[in-house]
Short mmCIF file of C-alpha atoms (C1' of nucleotides) in Angstrom, two decimals:
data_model
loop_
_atom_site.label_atom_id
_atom_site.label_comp_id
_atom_site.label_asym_id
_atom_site.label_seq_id
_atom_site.Cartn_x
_atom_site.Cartn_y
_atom_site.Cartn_z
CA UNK A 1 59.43 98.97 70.22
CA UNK A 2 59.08 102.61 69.79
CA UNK A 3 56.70 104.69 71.74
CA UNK A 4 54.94 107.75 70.68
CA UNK A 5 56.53 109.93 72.60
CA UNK A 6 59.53 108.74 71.65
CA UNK A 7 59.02 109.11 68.28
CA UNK A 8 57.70 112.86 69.18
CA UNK A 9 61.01 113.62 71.22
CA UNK A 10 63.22 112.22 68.10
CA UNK A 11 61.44 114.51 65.87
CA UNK A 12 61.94 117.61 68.09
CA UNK A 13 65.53 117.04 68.69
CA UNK A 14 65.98 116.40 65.08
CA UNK A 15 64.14 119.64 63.89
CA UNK A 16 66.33 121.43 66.66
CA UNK A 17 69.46 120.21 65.73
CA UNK A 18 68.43 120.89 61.73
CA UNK A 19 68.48 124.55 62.23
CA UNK A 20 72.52 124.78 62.65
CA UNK A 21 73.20 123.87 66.18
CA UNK A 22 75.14 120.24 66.70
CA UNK A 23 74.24 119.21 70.09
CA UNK A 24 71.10 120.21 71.13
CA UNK A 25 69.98 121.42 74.99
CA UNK A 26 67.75 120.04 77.81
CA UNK A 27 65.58 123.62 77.84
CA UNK A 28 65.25 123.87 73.81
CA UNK A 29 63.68 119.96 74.20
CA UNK A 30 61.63 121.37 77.18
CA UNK A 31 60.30 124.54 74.99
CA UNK A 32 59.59 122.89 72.19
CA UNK A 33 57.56 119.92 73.76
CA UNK A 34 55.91 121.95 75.89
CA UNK A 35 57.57 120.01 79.15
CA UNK A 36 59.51 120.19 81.85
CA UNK A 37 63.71 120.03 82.20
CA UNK A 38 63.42 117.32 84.16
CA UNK A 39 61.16 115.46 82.31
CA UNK A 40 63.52 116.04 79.31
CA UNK A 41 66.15 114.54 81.29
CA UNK A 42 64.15 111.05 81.54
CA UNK A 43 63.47 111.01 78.01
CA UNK A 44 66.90 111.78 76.69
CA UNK A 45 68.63 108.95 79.33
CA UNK A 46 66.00 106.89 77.61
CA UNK A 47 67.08 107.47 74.07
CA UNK A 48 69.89 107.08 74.55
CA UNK A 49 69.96 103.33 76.17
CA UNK A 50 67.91 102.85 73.34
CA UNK A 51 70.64 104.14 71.00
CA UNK A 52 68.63 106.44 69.36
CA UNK A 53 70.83 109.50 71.10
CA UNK A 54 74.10 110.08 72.43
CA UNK A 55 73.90 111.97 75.35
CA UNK A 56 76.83 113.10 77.79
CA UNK A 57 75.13 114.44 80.83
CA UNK A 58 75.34 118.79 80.51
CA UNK A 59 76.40 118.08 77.34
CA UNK A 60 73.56 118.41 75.20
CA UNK A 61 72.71 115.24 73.06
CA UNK A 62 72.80 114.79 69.17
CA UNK A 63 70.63 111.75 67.29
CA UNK A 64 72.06 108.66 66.27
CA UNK A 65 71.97 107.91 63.16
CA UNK A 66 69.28 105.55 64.12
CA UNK A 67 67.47 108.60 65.87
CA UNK A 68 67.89 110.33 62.69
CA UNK A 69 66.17 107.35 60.60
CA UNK A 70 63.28 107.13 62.82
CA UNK A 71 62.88 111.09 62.80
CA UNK A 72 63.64 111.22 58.74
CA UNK A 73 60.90 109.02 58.60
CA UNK A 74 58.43 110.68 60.65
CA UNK A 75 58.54 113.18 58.64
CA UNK A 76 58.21 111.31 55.56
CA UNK A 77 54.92 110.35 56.91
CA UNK A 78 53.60 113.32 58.16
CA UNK A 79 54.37 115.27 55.36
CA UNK A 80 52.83 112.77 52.75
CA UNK A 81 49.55 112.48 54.96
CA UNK A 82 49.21 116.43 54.43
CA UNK A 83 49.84 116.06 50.75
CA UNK A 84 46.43 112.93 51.06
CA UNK A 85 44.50 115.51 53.34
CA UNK A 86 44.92 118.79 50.92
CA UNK A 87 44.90 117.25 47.32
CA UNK A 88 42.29 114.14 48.11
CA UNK A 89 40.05 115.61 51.48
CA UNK A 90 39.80 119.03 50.53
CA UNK A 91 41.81 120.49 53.95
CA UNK A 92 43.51 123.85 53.18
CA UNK A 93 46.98 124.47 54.01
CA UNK A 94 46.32 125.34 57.67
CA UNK A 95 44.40 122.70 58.83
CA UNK A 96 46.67 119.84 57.51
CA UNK A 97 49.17 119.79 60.40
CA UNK A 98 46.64 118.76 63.49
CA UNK A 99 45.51 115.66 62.07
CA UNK A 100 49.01 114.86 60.43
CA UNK A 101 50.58 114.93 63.71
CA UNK A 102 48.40 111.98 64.60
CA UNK A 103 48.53 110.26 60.94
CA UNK A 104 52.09 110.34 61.17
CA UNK A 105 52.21 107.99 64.30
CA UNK A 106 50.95 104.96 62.18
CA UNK A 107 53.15 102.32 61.60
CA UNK A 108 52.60 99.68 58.56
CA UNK A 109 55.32 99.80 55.37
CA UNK A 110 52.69 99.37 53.06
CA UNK A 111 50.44 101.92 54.12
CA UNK A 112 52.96 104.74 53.48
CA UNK A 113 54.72 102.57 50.33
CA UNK A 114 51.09 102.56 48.54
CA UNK A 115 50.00 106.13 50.13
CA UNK A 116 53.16 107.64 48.73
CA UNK A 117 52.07 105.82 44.72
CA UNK A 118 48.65 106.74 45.22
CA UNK A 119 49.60 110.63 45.74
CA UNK A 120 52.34 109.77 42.70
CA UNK A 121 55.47 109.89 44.31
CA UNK A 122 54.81 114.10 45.68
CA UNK A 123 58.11 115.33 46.40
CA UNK A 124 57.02 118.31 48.41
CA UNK A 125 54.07 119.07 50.82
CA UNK A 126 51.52 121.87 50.88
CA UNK A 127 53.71 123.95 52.70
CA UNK A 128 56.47 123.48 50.20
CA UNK A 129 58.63 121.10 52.35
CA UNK A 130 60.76 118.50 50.52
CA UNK A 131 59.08 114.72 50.97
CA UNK A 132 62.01 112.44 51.71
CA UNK A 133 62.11 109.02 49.94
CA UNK A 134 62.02 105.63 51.22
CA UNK A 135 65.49 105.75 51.54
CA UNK A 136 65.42 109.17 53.64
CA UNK A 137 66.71 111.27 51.13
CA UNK A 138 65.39 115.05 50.46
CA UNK A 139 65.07 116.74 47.13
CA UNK A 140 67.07 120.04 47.60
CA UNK A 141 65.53 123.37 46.34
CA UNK A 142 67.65 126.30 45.90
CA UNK A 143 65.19 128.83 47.90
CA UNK A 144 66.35 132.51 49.49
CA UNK A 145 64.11 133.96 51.73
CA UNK A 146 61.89 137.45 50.52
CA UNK A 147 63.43 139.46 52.78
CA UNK A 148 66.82 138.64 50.95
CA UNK A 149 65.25 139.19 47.37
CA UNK A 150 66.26 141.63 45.20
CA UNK A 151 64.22 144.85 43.94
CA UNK A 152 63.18 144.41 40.18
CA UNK A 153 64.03 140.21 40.14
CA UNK A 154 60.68 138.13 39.54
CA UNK A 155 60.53 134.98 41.92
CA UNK A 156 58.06 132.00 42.59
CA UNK A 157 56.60 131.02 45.82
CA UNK A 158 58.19 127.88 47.12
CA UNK A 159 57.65 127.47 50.38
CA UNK A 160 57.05 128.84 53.87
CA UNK A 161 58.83 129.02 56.89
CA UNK A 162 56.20 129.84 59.44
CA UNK A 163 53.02 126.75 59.43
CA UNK A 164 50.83 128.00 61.52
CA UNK A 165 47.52 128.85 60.97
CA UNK A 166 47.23 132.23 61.30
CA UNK A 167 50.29 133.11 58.29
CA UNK A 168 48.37 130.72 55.87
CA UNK A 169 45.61 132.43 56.47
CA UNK A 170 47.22 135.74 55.98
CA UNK A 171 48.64 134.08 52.65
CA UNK A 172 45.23 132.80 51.34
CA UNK A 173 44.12 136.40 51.82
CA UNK A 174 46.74 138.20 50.22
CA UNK A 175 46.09 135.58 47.78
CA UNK A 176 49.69 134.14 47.84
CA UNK A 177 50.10 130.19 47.73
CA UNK A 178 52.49 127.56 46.41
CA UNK A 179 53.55 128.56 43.03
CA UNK A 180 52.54 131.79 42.85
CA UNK A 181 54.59 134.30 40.75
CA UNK A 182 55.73 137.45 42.79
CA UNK A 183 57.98 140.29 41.61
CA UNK A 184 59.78 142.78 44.30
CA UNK A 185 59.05 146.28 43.61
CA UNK A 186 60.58 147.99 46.68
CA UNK A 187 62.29 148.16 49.98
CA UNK A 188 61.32 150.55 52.49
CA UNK A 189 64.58 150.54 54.90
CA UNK A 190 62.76 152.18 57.48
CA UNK A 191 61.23 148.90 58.84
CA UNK A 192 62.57 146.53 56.37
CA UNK A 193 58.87 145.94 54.66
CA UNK A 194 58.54 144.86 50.92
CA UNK A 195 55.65 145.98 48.42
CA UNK A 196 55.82 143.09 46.09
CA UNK A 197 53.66 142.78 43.01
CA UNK A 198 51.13 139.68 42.42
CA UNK A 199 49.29 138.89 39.11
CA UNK A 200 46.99 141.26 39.74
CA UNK A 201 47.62 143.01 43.10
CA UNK A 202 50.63 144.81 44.65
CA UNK A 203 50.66 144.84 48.27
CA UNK A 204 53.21 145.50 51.08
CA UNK A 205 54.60 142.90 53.60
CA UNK A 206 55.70 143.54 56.72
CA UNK A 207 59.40 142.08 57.46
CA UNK A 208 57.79 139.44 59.97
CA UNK A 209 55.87 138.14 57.00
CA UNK A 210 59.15 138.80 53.95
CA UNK A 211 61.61 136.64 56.32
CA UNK A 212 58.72 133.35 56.42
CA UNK A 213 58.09 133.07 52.82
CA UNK A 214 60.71 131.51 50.48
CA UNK A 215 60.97 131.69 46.80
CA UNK A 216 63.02 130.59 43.76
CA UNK A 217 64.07 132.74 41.32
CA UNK A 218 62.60 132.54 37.75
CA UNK B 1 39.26 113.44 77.13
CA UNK B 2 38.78 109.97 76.45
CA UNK B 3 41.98 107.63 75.96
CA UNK B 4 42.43 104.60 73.55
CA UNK B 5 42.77 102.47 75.90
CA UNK B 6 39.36 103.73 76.95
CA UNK B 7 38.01 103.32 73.21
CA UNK B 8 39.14 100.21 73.13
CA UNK B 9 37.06 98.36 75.86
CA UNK B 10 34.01 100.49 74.75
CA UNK B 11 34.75 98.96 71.53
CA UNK B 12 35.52 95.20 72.85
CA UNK B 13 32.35 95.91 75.25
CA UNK B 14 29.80 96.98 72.40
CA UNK B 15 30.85 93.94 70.36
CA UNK B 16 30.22 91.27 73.11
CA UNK B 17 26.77 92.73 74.26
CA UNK B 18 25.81 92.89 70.13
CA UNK B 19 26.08 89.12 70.24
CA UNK B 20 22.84 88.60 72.35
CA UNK B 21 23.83 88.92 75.88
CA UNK B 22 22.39 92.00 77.72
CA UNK B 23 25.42 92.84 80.38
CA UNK B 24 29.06 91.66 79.53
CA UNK B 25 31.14 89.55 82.04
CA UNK B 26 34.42 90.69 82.92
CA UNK B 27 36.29 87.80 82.08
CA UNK B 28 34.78 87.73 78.28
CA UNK B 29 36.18 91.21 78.46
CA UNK B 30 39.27 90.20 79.73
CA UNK B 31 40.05 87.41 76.68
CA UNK B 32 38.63 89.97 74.46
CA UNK B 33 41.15 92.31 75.18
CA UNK B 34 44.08 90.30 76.19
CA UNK B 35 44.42 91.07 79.64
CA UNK B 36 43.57 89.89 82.90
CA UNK B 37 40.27 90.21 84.98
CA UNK B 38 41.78 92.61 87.71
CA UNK B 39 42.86 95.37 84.72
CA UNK B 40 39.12 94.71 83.50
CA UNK B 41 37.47 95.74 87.21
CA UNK B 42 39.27 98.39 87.41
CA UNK B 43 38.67 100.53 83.86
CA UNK B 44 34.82 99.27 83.68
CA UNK B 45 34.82 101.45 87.12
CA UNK B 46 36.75 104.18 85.46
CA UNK B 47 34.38 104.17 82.27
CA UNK B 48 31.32 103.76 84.92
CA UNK B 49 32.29 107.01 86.23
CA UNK B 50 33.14 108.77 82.97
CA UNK B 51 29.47 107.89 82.17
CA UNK B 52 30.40 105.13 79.25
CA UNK B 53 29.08 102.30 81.05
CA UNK B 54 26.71 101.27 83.85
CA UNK B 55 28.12 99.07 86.30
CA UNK B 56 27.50 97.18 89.45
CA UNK B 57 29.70 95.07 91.56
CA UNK B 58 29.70 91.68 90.36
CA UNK B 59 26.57 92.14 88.22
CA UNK B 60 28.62 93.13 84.65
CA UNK B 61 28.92 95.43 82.85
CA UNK B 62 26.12 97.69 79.53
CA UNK B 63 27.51 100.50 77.22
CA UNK B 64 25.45 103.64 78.37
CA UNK B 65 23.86 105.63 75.38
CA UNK B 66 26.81 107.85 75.50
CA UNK B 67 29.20 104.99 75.62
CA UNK B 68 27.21 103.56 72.27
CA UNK B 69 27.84 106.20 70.53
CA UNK B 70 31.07 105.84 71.21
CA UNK B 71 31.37 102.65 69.95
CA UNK B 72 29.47 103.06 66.87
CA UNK B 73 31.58 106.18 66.05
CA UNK B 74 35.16 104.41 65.83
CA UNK B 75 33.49 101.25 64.05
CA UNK B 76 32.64 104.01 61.23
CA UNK B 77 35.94 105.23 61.57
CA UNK B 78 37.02 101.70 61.12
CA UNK B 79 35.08 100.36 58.80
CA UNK B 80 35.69 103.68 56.53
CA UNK B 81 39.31 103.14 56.73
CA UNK B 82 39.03 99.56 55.54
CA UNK B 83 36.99 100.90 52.49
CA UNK B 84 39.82 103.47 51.98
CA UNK B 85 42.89 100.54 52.60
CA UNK B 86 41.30 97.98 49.52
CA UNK B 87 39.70 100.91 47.25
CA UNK B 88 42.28 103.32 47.05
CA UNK B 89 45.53 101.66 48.82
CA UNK B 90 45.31 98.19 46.88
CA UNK B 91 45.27 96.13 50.47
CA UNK B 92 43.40 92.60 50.55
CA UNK B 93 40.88 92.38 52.53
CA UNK B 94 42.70 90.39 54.80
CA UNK B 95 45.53 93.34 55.58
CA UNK B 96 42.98 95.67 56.43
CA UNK B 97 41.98 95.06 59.74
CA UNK B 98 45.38 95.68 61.84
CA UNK B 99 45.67 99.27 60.20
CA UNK B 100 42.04 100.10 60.72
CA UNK B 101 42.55 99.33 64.60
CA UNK B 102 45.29 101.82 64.45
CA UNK B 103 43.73 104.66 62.15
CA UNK B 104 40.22 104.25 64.29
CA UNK B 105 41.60 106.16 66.84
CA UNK B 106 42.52 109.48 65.32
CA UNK B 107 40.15 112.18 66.38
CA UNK B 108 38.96 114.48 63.65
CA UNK B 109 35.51 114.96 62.40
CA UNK B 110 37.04 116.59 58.93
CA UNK B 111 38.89 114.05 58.43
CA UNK B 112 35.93 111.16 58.59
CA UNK B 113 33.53 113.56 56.91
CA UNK B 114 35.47 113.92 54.30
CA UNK B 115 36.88 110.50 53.77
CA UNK B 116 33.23 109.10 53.93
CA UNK B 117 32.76 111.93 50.71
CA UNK B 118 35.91 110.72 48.86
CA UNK B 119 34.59 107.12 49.25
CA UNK B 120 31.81 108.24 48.12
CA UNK B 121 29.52 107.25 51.18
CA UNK B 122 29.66 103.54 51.40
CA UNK B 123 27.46 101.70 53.40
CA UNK B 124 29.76 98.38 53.82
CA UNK B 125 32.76 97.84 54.50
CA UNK B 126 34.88 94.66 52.41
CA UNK B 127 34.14 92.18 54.74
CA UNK B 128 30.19 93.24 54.20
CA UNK B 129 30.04 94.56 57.23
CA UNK B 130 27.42 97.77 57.34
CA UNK B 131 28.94 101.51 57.34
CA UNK B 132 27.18 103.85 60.40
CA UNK B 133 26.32 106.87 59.27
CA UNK B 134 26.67 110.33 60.98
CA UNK B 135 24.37 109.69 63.21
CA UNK B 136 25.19 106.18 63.78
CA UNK B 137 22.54 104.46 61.78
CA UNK B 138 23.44 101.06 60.48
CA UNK B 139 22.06 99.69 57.20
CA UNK B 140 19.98 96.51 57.47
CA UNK B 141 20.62 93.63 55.26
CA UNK B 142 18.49 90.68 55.58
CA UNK B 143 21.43 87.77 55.43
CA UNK B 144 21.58 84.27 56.14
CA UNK B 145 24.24 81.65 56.79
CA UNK B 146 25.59 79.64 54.11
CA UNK B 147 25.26 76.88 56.70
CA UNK B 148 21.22 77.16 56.84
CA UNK B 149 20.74 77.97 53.52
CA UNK B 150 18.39 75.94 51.07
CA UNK B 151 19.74 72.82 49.03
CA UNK B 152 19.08 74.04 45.02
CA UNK B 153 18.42 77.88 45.96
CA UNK B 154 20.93 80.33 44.93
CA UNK B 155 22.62 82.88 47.16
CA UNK B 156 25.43 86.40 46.55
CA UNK B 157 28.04 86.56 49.18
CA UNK B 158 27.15 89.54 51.49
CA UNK B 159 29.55 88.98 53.73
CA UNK B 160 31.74 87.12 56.14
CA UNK B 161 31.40 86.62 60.22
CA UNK B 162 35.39 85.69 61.12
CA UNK B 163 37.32 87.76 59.68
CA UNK B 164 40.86 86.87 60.15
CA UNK B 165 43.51 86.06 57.79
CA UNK B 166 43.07 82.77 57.58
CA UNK B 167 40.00 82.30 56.73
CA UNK B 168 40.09 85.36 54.30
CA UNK B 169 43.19 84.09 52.73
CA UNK B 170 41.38 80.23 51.78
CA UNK B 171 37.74 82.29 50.53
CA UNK B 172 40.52 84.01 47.61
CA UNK B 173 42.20 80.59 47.00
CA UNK B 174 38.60 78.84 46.41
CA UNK B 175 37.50 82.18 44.45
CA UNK B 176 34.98 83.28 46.49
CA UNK B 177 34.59 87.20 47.16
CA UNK B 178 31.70 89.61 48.10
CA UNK B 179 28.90 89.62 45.14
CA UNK B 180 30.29 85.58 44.06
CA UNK B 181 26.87 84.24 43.19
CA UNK B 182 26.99 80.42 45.02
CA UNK B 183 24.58 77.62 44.45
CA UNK B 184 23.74 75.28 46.85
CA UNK B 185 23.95 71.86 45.72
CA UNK B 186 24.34 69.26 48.39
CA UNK B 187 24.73 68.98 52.55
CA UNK B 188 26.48 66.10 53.77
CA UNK B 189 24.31 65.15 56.88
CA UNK B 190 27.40 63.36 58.15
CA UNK B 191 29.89 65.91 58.99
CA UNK B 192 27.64 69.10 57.67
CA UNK B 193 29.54 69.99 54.90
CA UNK B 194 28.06 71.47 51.92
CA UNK B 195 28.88 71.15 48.40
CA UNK B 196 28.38 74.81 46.37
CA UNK B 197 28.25 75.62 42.64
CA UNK B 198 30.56 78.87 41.78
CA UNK B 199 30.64 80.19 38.72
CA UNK B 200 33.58 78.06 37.09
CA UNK B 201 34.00 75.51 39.96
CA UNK B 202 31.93 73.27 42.15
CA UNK B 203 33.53 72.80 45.95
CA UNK B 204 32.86 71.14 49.12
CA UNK B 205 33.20 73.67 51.97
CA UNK B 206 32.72 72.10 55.67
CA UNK B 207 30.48 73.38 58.58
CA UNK B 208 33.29 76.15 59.88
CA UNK B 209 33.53 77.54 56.70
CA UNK B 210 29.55 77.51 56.06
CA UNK B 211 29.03 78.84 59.65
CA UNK B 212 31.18 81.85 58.78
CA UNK B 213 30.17 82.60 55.40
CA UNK B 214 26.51 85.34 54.79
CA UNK B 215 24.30 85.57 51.85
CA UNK B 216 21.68 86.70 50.43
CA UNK B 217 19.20 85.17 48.32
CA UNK B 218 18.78 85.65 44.88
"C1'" DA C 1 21.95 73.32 102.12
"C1'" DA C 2 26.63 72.59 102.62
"C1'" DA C 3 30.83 72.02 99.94
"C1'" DT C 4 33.27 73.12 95.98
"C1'" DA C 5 34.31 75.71 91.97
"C1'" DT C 6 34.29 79.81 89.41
"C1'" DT C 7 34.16 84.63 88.84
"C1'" DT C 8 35.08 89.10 90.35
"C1'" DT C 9 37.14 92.41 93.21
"C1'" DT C 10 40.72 94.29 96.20
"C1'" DA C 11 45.36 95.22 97.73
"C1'" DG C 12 49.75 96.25 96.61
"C1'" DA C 13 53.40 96.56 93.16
"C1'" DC C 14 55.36 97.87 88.46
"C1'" DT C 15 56.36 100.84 84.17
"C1'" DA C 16 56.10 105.03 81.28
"C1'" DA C 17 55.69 109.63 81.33
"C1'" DT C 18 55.04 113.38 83.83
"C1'" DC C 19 55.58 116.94 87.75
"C1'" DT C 20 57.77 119.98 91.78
"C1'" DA C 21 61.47 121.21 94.52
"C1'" DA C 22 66.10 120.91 95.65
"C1'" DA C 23 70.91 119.95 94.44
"C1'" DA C 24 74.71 120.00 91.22
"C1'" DA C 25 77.10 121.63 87.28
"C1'" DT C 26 78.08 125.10 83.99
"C1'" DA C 27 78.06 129.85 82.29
"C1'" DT C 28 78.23 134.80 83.03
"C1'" DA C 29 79.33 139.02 85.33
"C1'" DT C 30 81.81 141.88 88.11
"C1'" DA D 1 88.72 134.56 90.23
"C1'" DT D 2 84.95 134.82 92.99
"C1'" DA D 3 80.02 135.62 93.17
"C1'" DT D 4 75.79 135.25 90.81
"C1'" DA D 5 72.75 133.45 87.48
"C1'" DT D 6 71.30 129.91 84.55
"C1'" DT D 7 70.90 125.29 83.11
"C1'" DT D 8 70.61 120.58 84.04
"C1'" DT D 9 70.07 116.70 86.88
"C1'" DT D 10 68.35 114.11 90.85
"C1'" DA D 11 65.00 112.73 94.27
"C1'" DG D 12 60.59 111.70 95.27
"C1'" DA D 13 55.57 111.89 94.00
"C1'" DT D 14 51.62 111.29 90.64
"C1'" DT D 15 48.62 109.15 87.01
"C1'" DA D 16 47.12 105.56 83.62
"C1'" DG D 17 47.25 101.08 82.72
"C1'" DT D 18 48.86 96.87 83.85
"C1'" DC D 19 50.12 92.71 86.81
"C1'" DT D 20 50.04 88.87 90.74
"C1'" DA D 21 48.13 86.98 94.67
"C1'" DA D 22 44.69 86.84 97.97
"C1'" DA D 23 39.97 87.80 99.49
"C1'" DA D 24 35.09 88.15 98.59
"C1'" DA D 25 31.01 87.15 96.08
"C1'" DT D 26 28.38 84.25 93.15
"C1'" DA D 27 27.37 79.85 90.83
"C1'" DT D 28 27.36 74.90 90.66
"C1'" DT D 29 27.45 70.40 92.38
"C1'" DT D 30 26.32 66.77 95.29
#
DNA sequence: AAATATTTTTAGACTAATCTAAAAATATAT
DNA sequence: ATATATTTTTAGATTAGTCTAAAAATATTT
């Protein structure tokens, strides 16, 4: 049996280890679940019996690739109970992530088997996040980031980088969301900020907000 | 902050003192939650002093209001999630009950509110037991037991008392479901049993299943 | 009403997850 | 390459929930 803790710890290490880094350190675990070294320490020891991490002590650890299952499918979870809580309970895209972090805990097969039909098979989340199947495989996008877009090219929104509340909500007012259709009008090389033009708007974004958004050119 | 371990003897303790009995016993506690009388003792002194329950030494154990509401809150939570699990999630009503306990527990008044709307407010849940509302109100149905119900009168299934797999699983095979309109036709003074009229079928159900089985007259 | 049985509580120990403080290992700077 | 700083681990304590075994209270029997 898994715990929930665990199962939190997996996810963390696997997120940490997703953005380029192999083995992943005791103080990066620490930061990110808001705990102590030491405590890390415990945990990973744990995993690892478990076989759910290798670990070499300094050394940093990496996921198994049954630490990598368990975390694939955490995610699979949480990111199809955000796709229930947006499209079925009327949450917007900032609230979603609260609750999902507890929906995501929930183990039965057939709940997520017959969630996943119900929402027909969504391959990507409100926050434009790939779904992975049962299998644990991701649907690759080819996204760039707006800060790396180029002046005149026309682009849809595809995702964001940045979940937390307070960018949605700066999206929602700028009127920006999934699928909307943005076209770069300038660069001001000063302090790298973009004035972009919306269906009906043009605005400027500072870099903060041009290197969280990603988009797909059209 | 209250834990689910917490929830879960409010829970266990607000079912045993609905069956009659004013203060609980710690040993019905005990075999209602799988443990032993010691682990009972010591969190009906915890919840006594978070305010859930009123407790003296030896004397048992009563839900205070607060700890009532408690209690009624994650059986709406519960019983809302089984409504979700067979409406929307094609689960029998004998899977639903496991999940539930599970689901219960996650804290979110959006997320209830809004599930009771996308249900559509229902007022039981498919074993026929009765929905809370907000404000904890249960709807009355006036029900009797198939097992004290009138030779020649005719009944609709409201509901069921056990509800575990088992017994669920035989009222399918013999076809019999909330709403199935049953005739009574005969009671065996012998043994109890009781010979019903279904729609397409007459069968001869014995005293456990008649004791377990709620209607309503017609 | 005394003896016996049952129920409940207490005392002390265990596990999971956490913490602080100190020690050990590794990395960085001069 | 030695000293200093940083990171990681260990040691020992804490809390929630559990357990066993023994003691205390209550209930039942004769």
């Amino acid at each position: 049996m898994i715990t929930l803790t665990e199962e939190n710890y997996i996810k963390a290490i696997y997120y940490l280890s997703s953005n380029g880094e192999k083995t992943v350190n005791t103080n990066a675990i620490a930061s990110a679940m808001q705990t102590k070294a030491s405590s890390v320490t415990d945990m990973i020891k744990k995993l690892s019996e478990k076989n759910y991490a290798d670990y070499k002590k300094y050394q940093g650890v990496t996921l198994t690739d049954d630490g990598k299952r368990v975390a694939v499918n955490i995610i699979r979870k949480h990111r199809l109970w955000e796709v229930f809580l947006v499209e079925k309970l009327n949450f917007s895209w900032d609230e979603v992530h609260e609750v999902a972090e507890h929906l995501e805990h929930i183990k039965s097969d057939k709940l997520i088997d017959e969630l996943d039909a119900f929402l027909e098979f969504p391959t990507y989340d409100p926050h434009g996040d790939p779904i992975p199947d049962k299998e644990g495989n991701f649907k690759h996008i080819e996204k760039i980031v707006l800060a790396k877009a180029e002046v005149g090219s026309t682009y849809k929104c595809v995702g964001v980088d940045d979940t937390s509340s307070n960018f949605l909500k700066y999206l929602d007012s700028n009127h920006i969301a999934l699928g909307t259709i943005i076209t770069v009008k300038h660069k001001e090389p000063f302090d790298n900020s973009i004035k972009i033009a919306l269906e009906n708007s043009e605005i400027v974004v500072s870099q903060s907000v041009a290197k969280n958004l990603y988009l797909k050119k059209i």
